Amino acid sequence: MPNALVNDLDLTIAQIIRKYDLLRNKKRSKSLGQHFLCDSSLLKKITYCALPFDNKDIIEIGPGPCGLTREIVECSKDNNIYCIEKDTSLKELHKNFQQNSNSNVNFIYDDALKIKPQNLTKKEIIIISNLPYNVGTQIFLNIFKDLSRISKMILMFQKEVADRICAKIGTKAYGRLSVISQLLCDVERIFDISNKAFFPEPKVMSSVIKVTPKKNKILGIRKLEQLTEKCFQFRRKTIYTILKKMNLEIETDKVLDECKIDKQTRPENITPKKFLELSEKLL
Ligand code: SAH
């Protein structure tokens, strides 16, 4: 039984992992993508990217042993902090954190995929997360369904996913995720983190990115999602062939002409803006 009287804030993250034997159930840890960042200077660096907090509320997805949560609390000036965690076996650890950290931190035990950030608070929101690798993209796309009141997000992904989000047009990584992310947000890669910084070590490298939703709202994102899904499914084909394949009731030549997109262009060479223009004319 862990000693509840010990203030966990006096321990390192590695000591907390040991104290609560967090990795005792290997299967559970693996399925929850639990790779804990133990290096406090990196945890600080991630948190500083989210500053200033102003009077916004902070949402952290997957606090785990509270490495990142500690730094968020350190930077907080009475900001409300909501931590969404799927692993209920961390409750005792979180209770210790809550009692000792003297902050407005709330733990919510649920699947982040089922939670709409806007339902947690009426204020402006900053999201900070070292996302679980296995569902990181899904959680990200889920947040994209409604970006209202989200002022910025500092997110850590598997490097390959961050590459896709930030990819430049014409590159191999450029795809659906790049188009949708870059249309709705400004995306910026901040730094990479070696797999050695985690316990247990993942096989992949990680990257931290900053995602800032754009002010202008885009309607009809559904159409864009459908179009980009088809296009990047056939990324070696020309846009003309793909649109024909989609059996739309449109004059493909005319629509492409109106959007000033050459018939022979491949999806990877179409800018996010052009994709939006095209999707508005289709479906
Ligand atoms: N923030 C910590 C832990 C990152 S590991 C750190 O930086 O070290 C990912 C965390 O997300 C784990 O705590 C895991 O239990 C949690 N998690 C996994 N899937 C989740 C989901 N669907 N919803 C909420 N939390 C989830």
GROMACS .gro file of C-alpha atoms and ligand atoms in nm:
model
  309
    1MET     CA    1   0.000   0.000   0.000
    2PRO     CA    2   0.158   0.338  -0.097
    3ASN     CA    3   0.217   0.571   0.193
    4ALA     CA    4  -0.055   0.836   0.165
    5LEU     CA    5   0.120   1.068   0.410
    6VAL     CA    6   0.413   1.125   0.177
    7ASN     CA    7   0.364   1.435  -0.035
    8ASP     CA    8   0.415   1.313  -0.390
    9LEU     CA    9   0.535   1.657  -0.494
   10ASP     CA   10   0.855   1.578  -0.301
   11LEU     CA   11   0.914   1.278  -0.528
   12THR     CA   12   1.042   1.260  -0.883
   13ILE     CA   13   0.811   1.119  -1.152
   14ALA     CA   14   1.024   0.803  -1.163
   15GLN     CA   15   0.974   0.763  -0.786
   16ILE     CA   16   0.597   0.812  -0.824
   17ILE     CA   17   0.584   0.544  -1.094
   18ARG     CA   18   0.758   0.310  -0.848
   19LYS     CA   19   0.556   0.414  -0.544
   20TYR     CA   20   0.224   0.334  -0.712
   21ASP     CA   21   0.368   0.055  -0.924
   22LEU     CA   22   0.200   0.217  -1.222
   23LEU     CA   23   0.324  -0.033  -1.475
   24ARG     CA   24   0.219  -0.344  -1.282
   25ASN     CA   25  -0.048  -0.429  -1.536
   26LYS     CA   26   0.152  -0.433  -1.858
   27LYS     CA   27  -0.150  -0.507  -2.074
   28ARG     CA   28  -0.348  -0.213  -1.937
   29SER     CA   29  -0.052   0.025  -1.963
   30LYS     CA   30   0.009  -0.076  -2.319
   31SER     CA   31  -0.352  -0.042  -2.426
   32LEU     CA   32  -0.364   0.307  -2.270
   33GLY     CA   33  -0.043   0.414  -2.445
   34GLN     CA   34   0.124   0.488  -2.113
   35HIS     CA   35   0.472   0.622  -2.174
   36PHE     CA   36   0.551   0.868  -1.902
   37LEU     CA   37   0.774   1.166  -1.956
   38CYS     CA   38   1.015   1.177  -1.661
   39ASP     CA   39   1.246   1.465  -1.753
   40SER     CA   40   1.131   1.772  -1.563
   41SER     CA   41   1.312   2.017  -1.792
   42LEU     CA   42   1.120   1.879  -2.092
   43LEU     CA   43   0.792   1.890  -1.899
   44LYS     CA   44   0.864   2.255  -1.819
   45LYS     CA   45   0.954   2.330  -2.179
   46ILE     CA   46   0.620   2.189  -2.304
   47THR     CA   47   0.424   2.387  -2.046
   48TYR     CA   48   0.606   2.713  -2.122
   49CYS     CA   49   0.492   2.684  -2.485
   50ALA     CA   50   0.135   2.729  -2.361
   51LEU     CA   51   0.205   3.056  -2.177
   52PRO     CA   52   0.055   3.301  -2.110
   53PHE     CA   53  -0.241   3.126  -1.949
   54ASP     CA   54  -0.416   3.460  -1.882
   55ASN     CA   55  -0.741   3.376  -1.711
   56LYS     CA   56  -0.821   3.082  -1.937
   57ASP     CA   57  -0.909   2.734  -1.821
   58ILE     CA   58  -0.663   2.454  -1.889
   59ILE     CA   59  -0.759   2.106  -2.003
   60GLU     CA   60  -0.501   1.830  -1.983
   61ILE     CA   61  -0.571   1.499  -2.153
   62GLY     CA   62  -0.410   1.195  -1.989
   63PRO     CA   63  -0.229   1.335  -1.683
   64GLY     CA   64  -0.093   0.991  -1.582
   65PRO     CA   65   0.155   1.045  -1.293
   66CYS     CA   66   0.100   1.426  -1.316
   67GLY     CA   67   0.443   1.518  -1.454
   68LEU     CA   68   0.294   1.775  -1.690
   69THR     CA   69   0.017   1.864  -1.444
   70ARG     CA   70   0.280   1.971  -1.189
   71GLU     CA   71   0.432   2.218  -1.429
   72ILE     CA   72   0.090   2.347  -1.535
   73VAL     CA   73   0.005   2.408  -1.169
   74GLU     CA   74   0.342   2.582  -1.122
   75CYS     CA   75   0.253   2.828  -1.401
   76SER     CA   76  -0.108   2.866  -1.302
   77LYS     CA   77  -0.249   3.176  -1.137
   78ASP     CA   78  -0.568   3.027  -1.002
   79ASN     CA   79  -0.657   2.893  -1.345
   80ASN     CA   80  -0.904   2.608  -1.339
   81ILE     CA   81  -0.737   2.289  -1.457
   82TYR     CA   82  -0.940   1.994  -1.582
   83CYS     CA   83  -0.756   1.665  -1.629
   84ILE     CA   84  -0.928   1.390  -1.824
   85GLU     CA   85  -0.789   1.044  -1.748
   86LYS     CA   86  -0.920   0.707  -1.861
   87ASP     CA   87  -0.721   0.501  -1.613
   88THR     CA   88  -0.921   0.493  -1.288
   89SER     CA   89  -0.640   0.307  -1.109
   90LEU     CA   90  -0.462   0.645  -1.085
   91LYS     CA   91  -0.728   0.790  -0.853
   92GLU     CA   92  -0.524   0.753  -0.536
   93LEU     CA   93  -0.220   0.917  -0.691
   94HIS     CA   94  -0.438   1.203  -0.819
   95LYS     CA   95  -0.595   1.248  -0.477
   96ASN     CA   96  -0.252   1.292  -0.324
   97PHE     CA   97  -0.168   1.546  -0.596
   98GLN     CA   98  -0.491   1.736  -0.542
   99GLN     CA   99  -0.442   1.754  -0.165
  100ASN     CA  100  -0.086   1.877  -0.185
  101SER     CA  101  -0.076   2.100  -0.490
  102ASN     CA  102  -0.299   2.376  -0.358
  103SER     CA  103  -0.457   2.445  -0.696
  104ASN     CA  104  -0.789   2.434  -0.880
  105VAL     CA  105  -0.722   2.098  -1.036
  106ASN     CA  106  -1.010   1.861  -1.112
  107PHE     CA  107  -0.974   1.504  -1.229
  108ILE     CA  108  -1.237   1.358  -1.458
  109TYR     CA  109  -1.229   0.985  -1.520
  110ASP     CA  110  -1.354   0.928  -1.869
  111ASP     CA  111  -1.248   0.861  -2.226
  112ALA     CA  112  -1.124   1.185  -2.383
  113LEU     CA  113  -1.287   1.070  -2.705
  114LYS     CA  114  -1.627   1.102  -2.543
  115ILE     CA  115  -1.571   1.444  -2.391
  116LYS     CA  116  -1.640   1.775  -2.556
  117PRO     CA  117  -1.401   2.032  -2.403
  118GLN     CA  118  -1.667   2.306  -2.425
  119ASN     CA  119  -1.891   2.108  -2.191
  120LEU     CA  120  -1.634   2.134  -1.911
  121THR     CA  121  -1.624   2.511  -1.891
  122LYS     CA  122  -1.780   2.830  -2.024
  123LYS     CA  123  -1.441   3.006  -2.042
  124GLU     CA  124  -1.169   3.019  -2.305
  125ILE     CA  125  -0.970   2.698  -2.314
  126ILE     CA  126  -0.605   2.597  -2.350
  127ILE     CA  127  -0.544   2.227  -2.412
  128ILE     CA  128  -0.211   2.075  -2.310
  129SER     CA  129  -0.142   1.707  -2.356
  130ASN     CA  130   0.114   1.442  -2.403
  131LEU     CA  131  -0.138   1.242  -2.605
  132PRO     CA  132  -0.153   0.863  -2.583
  133TYR     CA  133   0.001   0.742  -2.911
  134ASN     CA  134  -0.268   0.493  -3.002
  135VAL     CA  135  -0.562   0.734  -2.995
  136GLY     CA  136  -0.382   1.068  -3.037
  137THR     CA  137  -0.505   1.133  -3.391
  138GLN     CA  138  -0.861   1.035  -3.302
  139ILE     CA  139  -0.864   1.264  -2.998
  140PHE     CA  140  -0.721   1.544  -3.211
  141LEU     CA  141  -0.987   1.505  -3.480
  142ASN     CA  142  -1.253   1.484  -3.213
  143ILE     CA  143  -1.148   1.824  -3.078
  144PHE     CA  144  -1.162   1.959  -3.433
  145LYS     CA  145  -1.536   1.898  -3.446
  146ASP     CA  146  -1.576   2.212  -3.237
  147LEU     CA  147  -1.291   2.459  -3.195
  148SER     CA  148  -1.498   2.735  -3.042
  149ARG     CA  149  -1.342   2.888  -2.730
  150ILE     CA  150  -1.023   2.686  -2.779
  151SER     CA  151  -0.752   2.948  -2.788
  152LYS     CA  152  -0.450   2.720  -2.831
  153MET     CA  153  -0.333   2.363  -2.795
  154ILE     CA  154   0.013   2.234  -2.707
  155LEU     CA  155   0.016   1.870  -2.803
  156MET     CA  156   0.271   1.596  -2.810
  157PHE     CA  157   0.227   1.328  -3.074
  158GLN     CA  158   0.423   1.045  -3.219
  159LYS     CA  159   0.661   1.231  -3.455
  160GLU     CA  160   0.512   1.076  -3.766
  161VAL     CA  161   0.165   1.214  -3.681
  162ALA     CA  162   0.307   1.560  -3.603
  163ASP     CA  163   0.484   1.544  -3.941
  164ARG     CA  164   0.153   1.481  -4.113
  165ILE     CA  165  -0.024   1.764  -3.930
  166CYS     CA  166   0.248   2.015  -4.016
  167ALA     CA  167   0.338   1.880  -4.364
  168LYS     CA  168   0.401   2.122  -4.649
  169ILE     CA  169   0.219   2.079  -4.979
  170GLY     CA  170   0.389   1.842  -5.223
  171THR     CA  171   0.559   1.632  -4.957
  172LYS     CA  172   0.497   1.267  -4.881
  173ALA     CA  173   0.350   1.342  -4.539
  174TYR     CA  174   0.096   1.591  -4.684
  175GLY     CA  175  -0.252   1.447  -4.659
  176ARG     CA  176  -0.596   1.474  -4.509
  177LEU     CA  177  -0.468   1.557  -4.162
  178SER     CA  178  -0.248   1.840  -4.299
  179VAL     CA  179  -0.530   1.990  -4.507
  180ILE     CA  180  -0.788   1.991  -4.228
  181SER     CA  181  -0.547   2.104  -3.955
  182GLN     CA  182  -0.393   2.382  -4.161
  183LEU     CA  183  -0.725   2.516  -4.287
  184LEU     CA  184  -0.871   2.550  -3.942
  185CYS     CA  185  -0.558   2.629  -3.744
  186ASP     CA  186  -0.209   2.767  -3.754
  187VAL     CA  187   0.019   2.476  -3.682
  188GLU     CA  188   0.376   2.499  -3.566
  189ARG     CA  189   0.623   2.225  -3.482
  190ILE     CA  190   0.808   2.325  -3.170
  191PHE     CA  191   1.056   2.051  -3.086
  192ASP     CA  192   1.116   1.677  -3.100
  193ILE     CA  193   1.164   1.449  -2.803
  194SER     CA  194   1.371   1.133  -2.807
  195ASN     CA  195   1.208   0.807  -2.703
  196LYS     CA  196   1.478   0.783  -2.434
  197ALA     CA  197   1.302   1.056  -2.232
  198PHE     CA  198   1.008   0.827  -2.150
  199PHE     CA  199   0.945   0.537  -1.923
  200PRO     CA  200   0.876   0.283  -2.055
  201GLU     CA  201   1.056   0.380  -2.375
  202PRO     CA  202   0.830   0.386  -2.680
  203LYS     CA  203   0.966   0.266  -3.015
  204VAL     CA  204   0.896   0.600  -3.180
  205MET     CA  205   1.015   0.960  -3.152
  206SER     CA  206   0.776   1.231  -3.038
  207SER     CA  207   0.713   1.591  -3.139
  208VAL     CA  208   0.548   1.878  -2.963
  209ILE     CA  209   0.335   2.107  -3.176
  210LYS     CA  210   0.141   2.425  -3.118
  211VAL     CA  211  -0.202   2.443  -3.278
  212THR     CA  212  -0.384   2.776  -3.278
  213PRO     CA  213  -0.740   2.779  -3.414
  214LYS     CA  214  -0.797   3.052  -3.673
  215LYS     CA  215  -1.054   3.316  -3.601
  216ASN     CA  216  -1.253   3.285  -3.924
  217LYS     CA  217  -1.503   3.001  -3.904
  218ILE     CA  218  -1.528   2.750  -4.185
  219LEU     CA  219  -1.863   2.599  -4.263
  220GLY     CA  220  -1.909   2.265  -4.432
  221ILE     CA  221  -1.612   2.087  -4.282
  222ARG     CA  222  -1.796   1.757  -4.332
  223LYS     CA  223  -1.780   1.799  -4.709
  224LEU     CA  224  -1.412   1.876  -4.688
  225GLU     CA  225  -1.353   1.566  -4.480
  226GLN     CA  226  -1.529   1.346  -4.732
  227LEU     CA  227  -1.344   1.498  -5.025
  228THR     CA  228  -1.000   1.476  -4.868
  229GLU     CA  229  -1.065   1.121  -4.752
  230LYS     CA  230  -1.131   1.009  -5.109
  231CYS     CA  231  -0.851   1.216  -5.256
  232PHE     CA  232  -0.576   1.086  -5.030
  233GLN     CA  233  -0.704   0.732  -5.059
  234PHE     CA  234  -0.602   0.763  -5.425
  235ARG     CA  235  -0.310   1.000  -5.385
  236ARG     CA  236  -0.128   0.880  -5.697
  237LYS     CA  237  -0.426   0.956  -5.922
  238THR     CA  238  -0.517   1.292  -6.072
  239ILE     CA  239  -0.788   1.504  -5.917
  240TYR     CA  240  -0.992   1.467  -6.235
  241THR     CA  241  -0.989   1.086  -6.215
  242ILE     CA  242  -1.075   1.093  -5.847
  243LEU     CA  243  -1.372   1.326  -5.892
  244LYS     CA  244  -1.497   1.110  -6.180
  245LYS     CA  245  -1.465   0.802  -5.958
  246MET     CA  246  -1.679   0.973  -5.695
  247ASN     CA  247  -1.975   0.975  -5.933
  248LEU     CA  248  -2.083   1.324  -5.840
  249GLU     CA  249  -2.356   1.503  -6.021
  250ILE     CA  250  -2.127   1.777  -6.138
  251GLU     CA  251  -1.946   1.878  -6.452
  252THR     CA  252  -1.599   1.787  -6.335
  253ASP     CA  253  -1.419   1.994  -6.601
  254LYS     CA  254  -1.619   2.302  -6.525
  255VAL     CA  255  -1.578   2.281  -6.149
  256LEU     CA  256  -1.202   2.230  -6.173
  257ASP     CA  257  -1.184   2.519  -6.415
  258GLU     CA  258  -1.376   2.746  -6.180
  259CYS     CA  259  -1.140   2.657  -5.897
  260LYS     CA  260  -0.839   2.706  -6.125
  261ILE     CA  261  -0.712   2.355  -6.057
  262ASP     CA  262  -0.541   2.175  -6.343
  263LYS     CA  263  -0.706   1.841  -6.429
  264GLN     CA  264  -0.376   1.659  -6.401
  265THR     CA  265  -0.297   1.778  -6.048
  266ARG     CA  266  -0.246   1.514  -5.782
  267PRO     CA  267  -0.405   1.563  -5.439
  268GLU     CA  268  -0.067   1.620  -5.273
  269ASN     CA  269  -0.023   1.931  -5.486
  270ILE     CA  270  -0.354   2.095  -5.398
  271THR     CA  271  -0.340   2.359  -5.125
  272PRO     CA  272  -0.573   2.341  -4.823
  273LYS     CA  273  -0.750   2.654  -4.950
  274LYS     CA  274  -0.814   2.500  -5.293
  275PHE     CA  275  -0.949   2.186  -5.127
  276LEU     CA  276  -1.196   2.399  -4.938
  277GLU     CA  277  -1.300   2.585  -5.253
  278LEU     CA  278  -1.350   2.258  -5.433
  279SER     CA  279  -1.544   2.095  -5.151
  280GLU     CA  280  -1.784   2.389  -5.143
  281LYS     CA  281  -1.877   2.316  -5.503
  282LEU     CA  282  -1.928   1.945  -5.454
  283LEU     CA  283  -2.142   1.686  -5.280
  284SAH     N1  284   0.086   1.322  -1.926
  284SAH     C1  285   0.165   1.212  -1.880
  284SAH     C2  286   0.115   1.076  -1.931
  284SAH     C3  287   0.118   1.054  -2.079
  284SAH     S1  288   0.083   0.887  -2.125
  284SAH     C4  289   0.310   1.235  -1.915
  284SAH     O1  290   0.339   1.330  -1.987
  284SAH     O2  291   0.396   1.162  -1.871
  284SAH     C5  292  -0.084   0.901  -2.180
  284SAH     C6  293  -0.188   0.914  -2.073
  284SAH     O3  294  -0.318   0.919  -2.134
  284SAH     C7  295  -0.195   0.798  -1.975
  284SAH     O4  296  -0.211   0.847  -1.845
  284SAH     C8  297  -0.321   0.719  -2.017
  284SAH     O5  298  -0.380   0.646  -1.913
  284SAH     C9  299  -0.409   0.830  -2.068
  284SAH     N2  300  -0.510   0.789  -2.168
  284SAH    C10  301  -0.500   0.693  -2.262
  284SAH     N3  302  -0.610   0.688  -2.339
  284SAH    C11  303  -0.694   0.785  -2.293
  284SAH    C12  304  -0.825   0.829  -2.330
  284SAH     N4  305  -0.889   0.773  -2.431
  284SAH     N5  306  -0.880   0.929  -2.258
  284SAH    C13  307  -0.813   0.989  -2.155
  284SAH     N6  308  -0.690   0.951  -2.116
  284SAH    C14  309  -0.630   0.851  -2.183
   0.00000   0.00000   0.00000
